[in-house]
PDB file of C-alpha atoms in Angstrom:
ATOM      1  CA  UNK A 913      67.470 172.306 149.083  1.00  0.00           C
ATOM      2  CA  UNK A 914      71.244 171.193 149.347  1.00  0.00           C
ATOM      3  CA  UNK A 915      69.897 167.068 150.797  1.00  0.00           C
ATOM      4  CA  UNK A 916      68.015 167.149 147.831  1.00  0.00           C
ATOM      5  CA  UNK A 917      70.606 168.467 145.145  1.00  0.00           C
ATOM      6  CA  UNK A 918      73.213 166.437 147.373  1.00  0.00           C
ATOM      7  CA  UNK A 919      72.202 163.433 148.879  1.00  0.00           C
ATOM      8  CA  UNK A 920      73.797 162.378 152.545  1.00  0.00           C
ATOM      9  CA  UNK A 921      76.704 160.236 151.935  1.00  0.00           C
ATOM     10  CA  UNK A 922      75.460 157.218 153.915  1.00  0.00           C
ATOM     11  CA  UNK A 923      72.508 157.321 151.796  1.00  0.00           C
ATOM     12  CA  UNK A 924      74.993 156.781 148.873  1.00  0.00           C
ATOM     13  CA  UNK A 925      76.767 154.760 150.428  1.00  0.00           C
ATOM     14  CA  UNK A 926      74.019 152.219 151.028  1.00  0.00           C
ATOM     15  CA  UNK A 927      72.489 152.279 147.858  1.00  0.00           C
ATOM     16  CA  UNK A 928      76.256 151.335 146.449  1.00  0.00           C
ATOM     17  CA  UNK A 929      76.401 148.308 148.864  1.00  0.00           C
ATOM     18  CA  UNK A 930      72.695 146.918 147.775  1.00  0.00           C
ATOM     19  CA  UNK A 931      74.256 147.327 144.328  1.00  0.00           C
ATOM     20  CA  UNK A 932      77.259 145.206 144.876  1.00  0.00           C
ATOM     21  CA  UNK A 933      74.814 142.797 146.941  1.00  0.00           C
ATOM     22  CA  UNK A 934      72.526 142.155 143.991  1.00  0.00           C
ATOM     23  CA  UNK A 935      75.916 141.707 141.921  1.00  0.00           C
ATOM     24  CA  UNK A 936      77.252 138.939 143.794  1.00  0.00           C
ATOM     25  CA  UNK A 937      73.885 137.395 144.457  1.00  0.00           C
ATOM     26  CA  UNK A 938      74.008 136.791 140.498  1.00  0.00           C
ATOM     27  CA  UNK A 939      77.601 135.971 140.363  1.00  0.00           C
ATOM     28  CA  UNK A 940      76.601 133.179 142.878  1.00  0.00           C
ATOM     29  CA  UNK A 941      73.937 132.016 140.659  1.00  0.00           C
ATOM     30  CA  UNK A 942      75.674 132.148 137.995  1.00  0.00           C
ATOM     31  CA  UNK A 943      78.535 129.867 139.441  1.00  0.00           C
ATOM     32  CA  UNK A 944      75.781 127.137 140.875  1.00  0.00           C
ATOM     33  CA  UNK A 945      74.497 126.311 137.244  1.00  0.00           C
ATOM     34  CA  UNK A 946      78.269 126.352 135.564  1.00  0.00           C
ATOM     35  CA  UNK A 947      78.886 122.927 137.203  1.00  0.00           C
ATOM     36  CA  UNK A 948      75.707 121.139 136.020  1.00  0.00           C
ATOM     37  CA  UNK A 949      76.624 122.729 132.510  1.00  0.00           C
ATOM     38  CA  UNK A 950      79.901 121.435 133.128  1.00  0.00           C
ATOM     39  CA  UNK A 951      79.276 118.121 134.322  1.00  0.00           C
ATOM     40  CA  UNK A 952      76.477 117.787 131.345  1.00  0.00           C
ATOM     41  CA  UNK A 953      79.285 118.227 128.637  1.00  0.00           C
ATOM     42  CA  UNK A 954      81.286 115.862 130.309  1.00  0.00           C
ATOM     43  CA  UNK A 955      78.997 113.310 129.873  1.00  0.00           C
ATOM     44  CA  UNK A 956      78.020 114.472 126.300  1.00  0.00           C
ATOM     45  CA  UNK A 957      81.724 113.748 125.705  1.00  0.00           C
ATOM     46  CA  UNK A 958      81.871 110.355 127.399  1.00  0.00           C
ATOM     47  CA  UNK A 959      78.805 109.470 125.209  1.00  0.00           C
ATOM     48  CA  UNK A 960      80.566 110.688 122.042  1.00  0.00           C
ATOM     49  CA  UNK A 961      84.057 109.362 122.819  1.00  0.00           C
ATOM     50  CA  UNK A 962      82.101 105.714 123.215  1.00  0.00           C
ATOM     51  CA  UNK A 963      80.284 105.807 120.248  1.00  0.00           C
ATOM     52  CA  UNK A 964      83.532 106.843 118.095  1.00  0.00           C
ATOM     53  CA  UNK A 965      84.805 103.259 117.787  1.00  0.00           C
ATOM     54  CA  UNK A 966      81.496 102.041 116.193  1.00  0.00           C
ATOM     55  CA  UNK A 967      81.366 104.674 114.001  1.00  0.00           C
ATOM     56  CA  UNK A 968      85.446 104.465 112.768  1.00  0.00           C
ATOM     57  CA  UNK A 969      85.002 100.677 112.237  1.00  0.00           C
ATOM     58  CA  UNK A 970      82.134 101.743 109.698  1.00  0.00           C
ATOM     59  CA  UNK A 971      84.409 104.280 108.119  1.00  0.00           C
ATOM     60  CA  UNK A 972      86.960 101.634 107.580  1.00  0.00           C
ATOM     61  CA  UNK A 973      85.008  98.553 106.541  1.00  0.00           C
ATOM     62  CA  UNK A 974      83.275 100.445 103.749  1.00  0.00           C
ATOM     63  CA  UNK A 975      86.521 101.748 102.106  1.00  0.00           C
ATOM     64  CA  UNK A 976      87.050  98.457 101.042  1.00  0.00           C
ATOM     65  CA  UNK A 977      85.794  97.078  97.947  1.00  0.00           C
ATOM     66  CA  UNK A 978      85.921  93.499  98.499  1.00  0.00           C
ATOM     67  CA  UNK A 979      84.975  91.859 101.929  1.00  0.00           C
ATOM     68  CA  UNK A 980      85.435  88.478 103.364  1.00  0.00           C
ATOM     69  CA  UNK A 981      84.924  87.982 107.337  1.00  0.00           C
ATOM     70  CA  UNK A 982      83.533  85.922 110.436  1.00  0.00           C
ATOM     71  CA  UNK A 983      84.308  82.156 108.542  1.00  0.00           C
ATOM     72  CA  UNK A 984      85.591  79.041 110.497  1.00  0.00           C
ATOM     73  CA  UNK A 985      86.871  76.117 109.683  1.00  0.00           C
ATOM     74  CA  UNK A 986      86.579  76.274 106.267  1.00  0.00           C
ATOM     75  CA  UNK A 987      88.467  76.719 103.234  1.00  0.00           C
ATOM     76  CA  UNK A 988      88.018  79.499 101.417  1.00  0.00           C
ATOM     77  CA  UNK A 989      88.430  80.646  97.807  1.00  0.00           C
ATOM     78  CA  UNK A 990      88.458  84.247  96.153  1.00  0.00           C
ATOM     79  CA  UNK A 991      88.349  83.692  92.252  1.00  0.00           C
ATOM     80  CA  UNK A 992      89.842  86.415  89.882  1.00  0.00           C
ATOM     81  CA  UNK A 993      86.420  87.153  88.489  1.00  0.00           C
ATOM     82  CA  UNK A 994      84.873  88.257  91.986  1.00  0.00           C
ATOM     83  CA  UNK A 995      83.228  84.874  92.862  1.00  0.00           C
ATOM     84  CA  UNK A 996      84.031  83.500  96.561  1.00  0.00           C
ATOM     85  CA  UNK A 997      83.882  79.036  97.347  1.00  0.00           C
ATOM     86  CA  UNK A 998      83.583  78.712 101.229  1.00  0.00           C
ATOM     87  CA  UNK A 999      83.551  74.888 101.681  1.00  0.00           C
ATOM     88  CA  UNK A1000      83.477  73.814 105.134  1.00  0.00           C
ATOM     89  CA  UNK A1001      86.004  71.410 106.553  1.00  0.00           C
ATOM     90  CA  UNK A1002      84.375  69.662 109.570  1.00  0.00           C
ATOM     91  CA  UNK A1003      82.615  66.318 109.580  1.00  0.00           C
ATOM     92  CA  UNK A1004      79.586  68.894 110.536  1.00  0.00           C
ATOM     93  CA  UNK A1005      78.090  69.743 107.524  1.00  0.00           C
ATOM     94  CA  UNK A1006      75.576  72.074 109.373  1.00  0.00           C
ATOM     95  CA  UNK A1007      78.867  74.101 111.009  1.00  0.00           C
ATOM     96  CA  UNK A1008      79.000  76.226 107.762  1.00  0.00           C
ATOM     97  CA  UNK A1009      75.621  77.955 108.181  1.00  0.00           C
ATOM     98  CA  UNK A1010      75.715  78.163 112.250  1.00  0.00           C
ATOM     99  CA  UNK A1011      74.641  81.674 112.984  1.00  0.00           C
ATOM    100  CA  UNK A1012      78.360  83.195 113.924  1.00  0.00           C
ATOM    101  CA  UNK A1013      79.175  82.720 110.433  1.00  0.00           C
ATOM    102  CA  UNK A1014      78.318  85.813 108.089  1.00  0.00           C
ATOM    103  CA  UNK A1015      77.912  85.014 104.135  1.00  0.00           C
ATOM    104  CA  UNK A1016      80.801  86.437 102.397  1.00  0.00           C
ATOM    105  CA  UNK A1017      80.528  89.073 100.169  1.00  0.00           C
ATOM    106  CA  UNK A1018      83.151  90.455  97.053  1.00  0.00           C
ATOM    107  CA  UNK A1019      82.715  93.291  94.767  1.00  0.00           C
ATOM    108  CA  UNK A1020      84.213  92.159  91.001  1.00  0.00           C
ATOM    109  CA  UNK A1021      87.088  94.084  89.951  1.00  0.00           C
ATOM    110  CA  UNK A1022      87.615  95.210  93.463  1.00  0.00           C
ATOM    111  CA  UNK A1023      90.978  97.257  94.267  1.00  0.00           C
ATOM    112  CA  UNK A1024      91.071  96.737  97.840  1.00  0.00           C
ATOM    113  CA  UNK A1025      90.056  93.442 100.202  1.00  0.00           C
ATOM    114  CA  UNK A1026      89.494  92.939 103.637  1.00  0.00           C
ATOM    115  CA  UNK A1027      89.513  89.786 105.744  1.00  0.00           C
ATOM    116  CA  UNK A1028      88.296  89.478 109.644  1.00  0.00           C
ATOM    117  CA  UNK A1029      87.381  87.284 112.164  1.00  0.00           C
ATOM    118  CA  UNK A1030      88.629  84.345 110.380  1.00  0.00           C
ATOM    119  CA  UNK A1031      89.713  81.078 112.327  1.00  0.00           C
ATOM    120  CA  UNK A1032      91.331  77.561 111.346  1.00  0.00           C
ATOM    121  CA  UNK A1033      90.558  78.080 107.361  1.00  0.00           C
ATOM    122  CA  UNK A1034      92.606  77.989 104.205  1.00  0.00           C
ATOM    123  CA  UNK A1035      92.646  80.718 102.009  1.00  0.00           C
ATOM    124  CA  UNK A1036      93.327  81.393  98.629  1.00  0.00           C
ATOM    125  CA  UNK A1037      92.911  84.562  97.102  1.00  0.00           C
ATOM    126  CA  UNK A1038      93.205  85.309  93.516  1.00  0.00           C
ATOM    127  CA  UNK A1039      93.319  89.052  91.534  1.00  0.00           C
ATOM    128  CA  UNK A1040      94.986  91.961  91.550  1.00  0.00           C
ATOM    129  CA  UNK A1041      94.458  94.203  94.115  1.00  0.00           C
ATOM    130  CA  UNK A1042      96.095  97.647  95.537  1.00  0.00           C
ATOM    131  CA  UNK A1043      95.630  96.533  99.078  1.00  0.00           C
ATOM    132  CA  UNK A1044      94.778  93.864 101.303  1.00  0.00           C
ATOM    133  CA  UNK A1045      94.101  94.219 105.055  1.00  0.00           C
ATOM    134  CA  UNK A1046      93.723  90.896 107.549  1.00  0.00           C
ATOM    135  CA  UNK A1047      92.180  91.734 110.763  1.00  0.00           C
ATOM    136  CA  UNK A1048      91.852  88.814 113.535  1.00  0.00           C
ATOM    137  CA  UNK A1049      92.882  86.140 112.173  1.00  0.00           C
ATOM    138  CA  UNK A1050      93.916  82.903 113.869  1.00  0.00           C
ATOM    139  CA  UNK A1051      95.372  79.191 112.634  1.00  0.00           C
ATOM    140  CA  UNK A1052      95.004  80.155 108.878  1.00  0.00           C
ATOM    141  CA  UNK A1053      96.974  79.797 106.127  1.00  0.00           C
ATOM    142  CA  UNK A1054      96.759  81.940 103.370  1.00  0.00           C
ATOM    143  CA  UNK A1055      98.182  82.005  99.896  1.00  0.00           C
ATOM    144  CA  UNK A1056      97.852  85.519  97.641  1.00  0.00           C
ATOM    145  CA  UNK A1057      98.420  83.908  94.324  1.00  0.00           C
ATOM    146  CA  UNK A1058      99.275  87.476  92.095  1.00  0.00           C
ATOM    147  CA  UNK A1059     102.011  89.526  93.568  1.00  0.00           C
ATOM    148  CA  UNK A1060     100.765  92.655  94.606  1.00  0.00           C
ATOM    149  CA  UNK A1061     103.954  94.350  93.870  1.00  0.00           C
ATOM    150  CA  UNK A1062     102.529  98.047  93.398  1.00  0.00           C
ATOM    151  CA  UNK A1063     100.631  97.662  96.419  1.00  0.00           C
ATOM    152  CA  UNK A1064     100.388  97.513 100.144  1.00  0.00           C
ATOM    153  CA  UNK A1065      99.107  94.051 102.499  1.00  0.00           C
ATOM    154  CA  UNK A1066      97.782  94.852 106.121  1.00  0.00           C
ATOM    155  CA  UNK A1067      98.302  92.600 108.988  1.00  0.00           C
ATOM    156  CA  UNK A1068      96.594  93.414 112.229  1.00  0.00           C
ATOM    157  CA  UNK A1069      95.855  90.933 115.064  1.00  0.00           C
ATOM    158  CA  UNK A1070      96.737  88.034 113.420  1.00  0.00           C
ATOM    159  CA  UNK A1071      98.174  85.133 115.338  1.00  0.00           C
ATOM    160  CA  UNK A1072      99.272  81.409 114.709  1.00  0.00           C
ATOM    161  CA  UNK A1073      99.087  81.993 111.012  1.00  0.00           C
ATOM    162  CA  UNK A1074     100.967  81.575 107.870  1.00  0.00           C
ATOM    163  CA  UNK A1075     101.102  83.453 104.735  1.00  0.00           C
ATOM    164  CA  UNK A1076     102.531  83.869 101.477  1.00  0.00           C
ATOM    165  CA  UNK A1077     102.431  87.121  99.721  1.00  0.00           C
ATOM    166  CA  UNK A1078     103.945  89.639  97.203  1.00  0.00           C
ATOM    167  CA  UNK A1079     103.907  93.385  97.853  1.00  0.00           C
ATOM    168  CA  UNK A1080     105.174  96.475  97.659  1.00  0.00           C
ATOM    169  CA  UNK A1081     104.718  97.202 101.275  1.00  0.00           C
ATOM    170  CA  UNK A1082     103.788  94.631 104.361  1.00  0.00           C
ATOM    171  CA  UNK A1083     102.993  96.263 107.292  1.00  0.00           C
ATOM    172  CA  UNK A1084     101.917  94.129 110.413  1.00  0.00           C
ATOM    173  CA  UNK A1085     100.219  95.100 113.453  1.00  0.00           C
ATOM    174  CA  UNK A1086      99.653  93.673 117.155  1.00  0.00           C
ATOM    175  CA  UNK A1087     100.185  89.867 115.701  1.00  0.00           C
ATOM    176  CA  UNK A1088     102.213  86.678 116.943  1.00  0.00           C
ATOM    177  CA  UNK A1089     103.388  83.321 116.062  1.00  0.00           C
ATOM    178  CA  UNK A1090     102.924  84.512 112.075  1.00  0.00           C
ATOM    179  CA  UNK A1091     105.086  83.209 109.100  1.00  0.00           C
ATOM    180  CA  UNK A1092     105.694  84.942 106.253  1.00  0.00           C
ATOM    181  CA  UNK A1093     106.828  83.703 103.192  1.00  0.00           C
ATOM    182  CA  UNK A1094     107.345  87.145 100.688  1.00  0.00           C
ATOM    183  CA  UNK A1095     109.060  88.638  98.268  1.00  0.00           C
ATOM    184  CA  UNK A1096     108.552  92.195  99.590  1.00  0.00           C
ATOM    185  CA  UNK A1097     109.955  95.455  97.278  1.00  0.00           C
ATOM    186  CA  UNK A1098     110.608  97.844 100.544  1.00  0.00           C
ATOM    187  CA  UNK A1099     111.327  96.661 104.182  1.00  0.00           C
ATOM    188  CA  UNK A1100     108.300  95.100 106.266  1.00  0.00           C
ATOM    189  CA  UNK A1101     107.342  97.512 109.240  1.00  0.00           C
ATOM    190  CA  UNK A1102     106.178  95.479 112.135  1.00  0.00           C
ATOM    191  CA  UNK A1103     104.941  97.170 115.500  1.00  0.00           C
ATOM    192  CA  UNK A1104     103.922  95.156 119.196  1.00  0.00           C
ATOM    193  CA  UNK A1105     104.415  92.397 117.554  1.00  0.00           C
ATOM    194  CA  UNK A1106     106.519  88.880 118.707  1.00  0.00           C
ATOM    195  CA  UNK A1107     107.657  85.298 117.465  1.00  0.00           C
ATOM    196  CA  UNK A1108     107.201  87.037 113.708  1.00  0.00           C
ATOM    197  CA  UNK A1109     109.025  84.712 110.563  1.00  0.00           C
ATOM    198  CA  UNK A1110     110.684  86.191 107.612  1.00  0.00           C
ATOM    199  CA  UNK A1111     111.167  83.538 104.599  1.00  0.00           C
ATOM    200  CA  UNK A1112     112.447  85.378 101.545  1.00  0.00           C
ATOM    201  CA  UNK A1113     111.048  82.226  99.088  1.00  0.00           C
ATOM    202  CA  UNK A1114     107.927  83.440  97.717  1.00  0.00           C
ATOM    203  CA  UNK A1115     108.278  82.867  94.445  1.00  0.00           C
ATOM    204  CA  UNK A1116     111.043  79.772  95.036  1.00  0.00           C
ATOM    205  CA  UNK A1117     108.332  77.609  96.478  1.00  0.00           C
ATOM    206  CA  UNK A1118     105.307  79.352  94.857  1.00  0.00           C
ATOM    207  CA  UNK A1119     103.671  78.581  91.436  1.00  0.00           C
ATOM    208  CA  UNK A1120     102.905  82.145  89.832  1.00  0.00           C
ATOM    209  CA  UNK A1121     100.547  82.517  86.754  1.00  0.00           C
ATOM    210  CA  UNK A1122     102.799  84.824  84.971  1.00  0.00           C
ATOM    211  CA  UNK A1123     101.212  83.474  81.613  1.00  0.00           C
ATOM    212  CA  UNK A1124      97.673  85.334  82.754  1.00  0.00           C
ATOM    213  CA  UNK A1125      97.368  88.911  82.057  1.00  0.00           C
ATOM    214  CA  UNK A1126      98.906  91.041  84.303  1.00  0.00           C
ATOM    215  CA  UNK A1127      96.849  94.245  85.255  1.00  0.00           C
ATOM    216  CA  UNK A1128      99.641  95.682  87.489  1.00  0.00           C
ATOM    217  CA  UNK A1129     101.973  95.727  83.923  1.00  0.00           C
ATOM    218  CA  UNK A1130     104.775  93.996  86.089  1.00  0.00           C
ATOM    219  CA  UNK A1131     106.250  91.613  84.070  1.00  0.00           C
ATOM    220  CA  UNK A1132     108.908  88.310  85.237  1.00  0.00           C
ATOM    221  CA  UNK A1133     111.668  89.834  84.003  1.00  0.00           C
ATOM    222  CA  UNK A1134     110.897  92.801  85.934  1.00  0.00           C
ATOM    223  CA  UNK A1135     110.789  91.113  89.104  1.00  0.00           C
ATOM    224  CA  UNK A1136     113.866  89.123  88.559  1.00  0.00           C
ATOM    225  CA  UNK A1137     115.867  92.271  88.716  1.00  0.00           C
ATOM    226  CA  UNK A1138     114.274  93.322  92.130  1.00  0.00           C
ATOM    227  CA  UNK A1139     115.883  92.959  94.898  1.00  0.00           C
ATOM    228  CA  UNK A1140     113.739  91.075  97.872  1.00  0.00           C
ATOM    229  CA  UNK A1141     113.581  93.749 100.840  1.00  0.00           C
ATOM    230  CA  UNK A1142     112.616  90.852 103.729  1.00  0.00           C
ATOM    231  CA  UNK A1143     115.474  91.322 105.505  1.00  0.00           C
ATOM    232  CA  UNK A1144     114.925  94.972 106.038  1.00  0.00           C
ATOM    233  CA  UNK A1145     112.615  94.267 108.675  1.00  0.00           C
ATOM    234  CA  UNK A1146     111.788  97.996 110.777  1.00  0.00           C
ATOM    235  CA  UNK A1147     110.733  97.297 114.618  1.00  0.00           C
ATOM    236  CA  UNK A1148     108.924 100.139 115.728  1.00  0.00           C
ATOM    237  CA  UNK A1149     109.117  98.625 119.283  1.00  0.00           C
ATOM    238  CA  UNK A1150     112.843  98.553 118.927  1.00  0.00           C
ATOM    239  CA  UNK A1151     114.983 101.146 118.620  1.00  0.00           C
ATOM    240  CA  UNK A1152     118.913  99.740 119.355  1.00  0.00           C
ATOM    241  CA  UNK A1153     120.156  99.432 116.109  1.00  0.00           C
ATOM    242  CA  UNK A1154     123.223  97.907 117.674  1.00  0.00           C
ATOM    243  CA  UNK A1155     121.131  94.758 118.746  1.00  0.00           C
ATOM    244  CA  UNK A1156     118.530  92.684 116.798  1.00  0.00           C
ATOM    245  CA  UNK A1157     115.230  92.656 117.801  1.00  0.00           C
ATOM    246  CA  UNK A1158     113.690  89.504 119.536  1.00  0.00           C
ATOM    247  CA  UNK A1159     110.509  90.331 118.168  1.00  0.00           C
ATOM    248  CA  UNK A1160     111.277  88.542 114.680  1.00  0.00           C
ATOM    249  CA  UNK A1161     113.812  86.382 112.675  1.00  0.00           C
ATOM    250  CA  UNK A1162     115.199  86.158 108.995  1.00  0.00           C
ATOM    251  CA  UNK A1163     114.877  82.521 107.902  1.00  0.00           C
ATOM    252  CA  UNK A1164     116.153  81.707 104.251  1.00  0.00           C
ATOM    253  CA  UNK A1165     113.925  78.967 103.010  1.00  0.00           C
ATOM    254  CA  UNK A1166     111.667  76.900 104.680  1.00  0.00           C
ATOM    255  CA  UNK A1167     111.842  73.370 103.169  1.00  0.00           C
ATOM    256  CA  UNK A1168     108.569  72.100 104.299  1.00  0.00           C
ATOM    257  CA  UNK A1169     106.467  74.860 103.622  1.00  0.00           C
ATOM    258  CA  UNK A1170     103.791  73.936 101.107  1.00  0.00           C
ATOM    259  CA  UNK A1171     101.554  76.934  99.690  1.00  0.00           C
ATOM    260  CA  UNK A1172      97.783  76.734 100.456  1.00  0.00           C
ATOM    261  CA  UNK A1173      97.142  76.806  96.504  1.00  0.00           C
ATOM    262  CA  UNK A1174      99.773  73.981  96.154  1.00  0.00           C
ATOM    263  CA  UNK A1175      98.333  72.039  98.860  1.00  0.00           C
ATOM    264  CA  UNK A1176      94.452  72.582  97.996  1.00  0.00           C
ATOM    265  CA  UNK A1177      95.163  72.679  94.167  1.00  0.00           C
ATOM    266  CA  UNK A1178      92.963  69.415  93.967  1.00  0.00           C
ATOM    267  CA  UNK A1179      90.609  70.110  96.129  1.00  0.00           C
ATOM    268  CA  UNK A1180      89.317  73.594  95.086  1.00  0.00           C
ATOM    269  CA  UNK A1181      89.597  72.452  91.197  1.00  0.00           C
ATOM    270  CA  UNK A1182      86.991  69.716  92.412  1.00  0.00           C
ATOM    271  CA  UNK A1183      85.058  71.949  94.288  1.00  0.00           C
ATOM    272  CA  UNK A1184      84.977  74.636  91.150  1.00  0.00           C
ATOM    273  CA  UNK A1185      83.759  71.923  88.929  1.00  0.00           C
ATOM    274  CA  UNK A1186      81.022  70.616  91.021  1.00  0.00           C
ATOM    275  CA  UNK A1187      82.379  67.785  92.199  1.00  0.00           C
ATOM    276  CA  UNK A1188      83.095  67.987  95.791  1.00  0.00           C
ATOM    277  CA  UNK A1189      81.035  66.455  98.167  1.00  0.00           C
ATOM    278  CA  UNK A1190      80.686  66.518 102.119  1.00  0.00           C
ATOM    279  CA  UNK A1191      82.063  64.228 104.571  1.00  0.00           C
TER     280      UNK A1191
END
């Protein structure tokens, strides 16, 4: 009667041991498939991390209203009233519809402009707009006709390049070789950038159609009593305020820098009216 009311103690005993046995038999198990789980989320998150690029570039390009991007050796033209000229350059007539070249596209009345992937064109853009962003672009010069004084311009990977603008803010990205002619209202912020140009004569050297209406409410009185910020260049790259930066340099004036509307004025009134033909 007592074995049965009280078992033996090394028939306890064993019964505890098969217990702990079975235990770490499923601990073991359980530790075998955590790496495969483990390695599968890693890859999950290589996959993801790759396809994040794609999908930010999507994000950004369709924030902006107004889009201009892959054009070559052309000149370009953005009219006030949303319409865009491309008029190829080359002796090759056929080089403006060879398949790396996209067909422009702008939104009238757009507030904001992009323009990539653009290479040995002149540009002219006309309007008002609260921001413009250039992205890749190489041996171009480009003229923003309307100051965008309550607004901000973009530069990012541009290189070899000239441009004239009027802004509230210029910020510049990852660029070389790149003159700016400006007439900025707060200091340009430039970051890995090198051989940058700062010409304070925007509006010296640069015809301005302050008799058109102005959208921004900015009159030229107004802007006569700002002060031009372009020497207040910030290098992010550069922090010894003792010592200038070699990444850029304050020029006055250049003497011998012509405008791509001044330059093209001809040309692009020709090509408006109809009357431009190919070489």
């Amino acid at each position: 009667v007592r074995e049965r009311i009280c078992p033996k103690e090394k028939f306890s005993f064993r019964r505890y041991r098969a217990a702990l046995l079975k235990q770490q038999q499923r601990r073991d198990s359980k530790e075998e498939k955590e790496p495969k789980k483990n390695q599968q989320q890693a890859t999950n998150n290589i996959i993801s991390n790759e396809e994040k690029p794609e999908k930010k570039e999507r994000r950004n390009i369709a924030q902006y209203e107004g889009i201009v991007e892959y054009v070559s050796d052309s000149k370009v033209v953005v009219q006030a009233d949303g319409k865009v000229d491309v008029i190829n350059t080359t002796n090759d007539a056929a080089a403006s519809s060879s398949e790396e070249t996209k067909p422009a596209t702008v939104a009238k009345e757009a507030s904001s402009f992009l323009m990539r992937n653009l290479k040995n064109c002149n540009v002219i853009l006309n309007g008002v707009y609260k921001s413009v962003h250039f992205i890749q672009v190489e041996y171009c010069t480009i003229d923003i006709t309307t100051p965008i004084l309550q607004g901000s311009i973009h530069v990012t990977s541009c290189h070899n390049t000239t441009l004239y603008c009027a802004s509230n803010q210029l910020r510049i990205h990852d660029s070389s070789d790149v003159d700016f002619h400006v007439f900025v209202k707060s200091g340009p912020i430039i970051e890995d950038c090198s051989k940058i140009k700062f010409y304070g004569d925007y509006f010296s050297n640069h015809h301005c159609p302050w008799g058109q209406e102005d959208k921004e409410g900015t009159e030229e009185e107004d802007v006569k009593k700002m002060i031009n910020q372009f020497r207040d260049v910030k290098d992010f790259n550069w922090l010894r305020t003792l010592v200038p930066s070699p990444n850029f340099s304050i020029l006055e004036e250049s003497p011998l820098s012509v405008p791509a509307s001044s330059a093209g004025q001809d040309m692009v009134a020709s090509v408006v009216a109809g009357d431009h033909t190919s070489n």
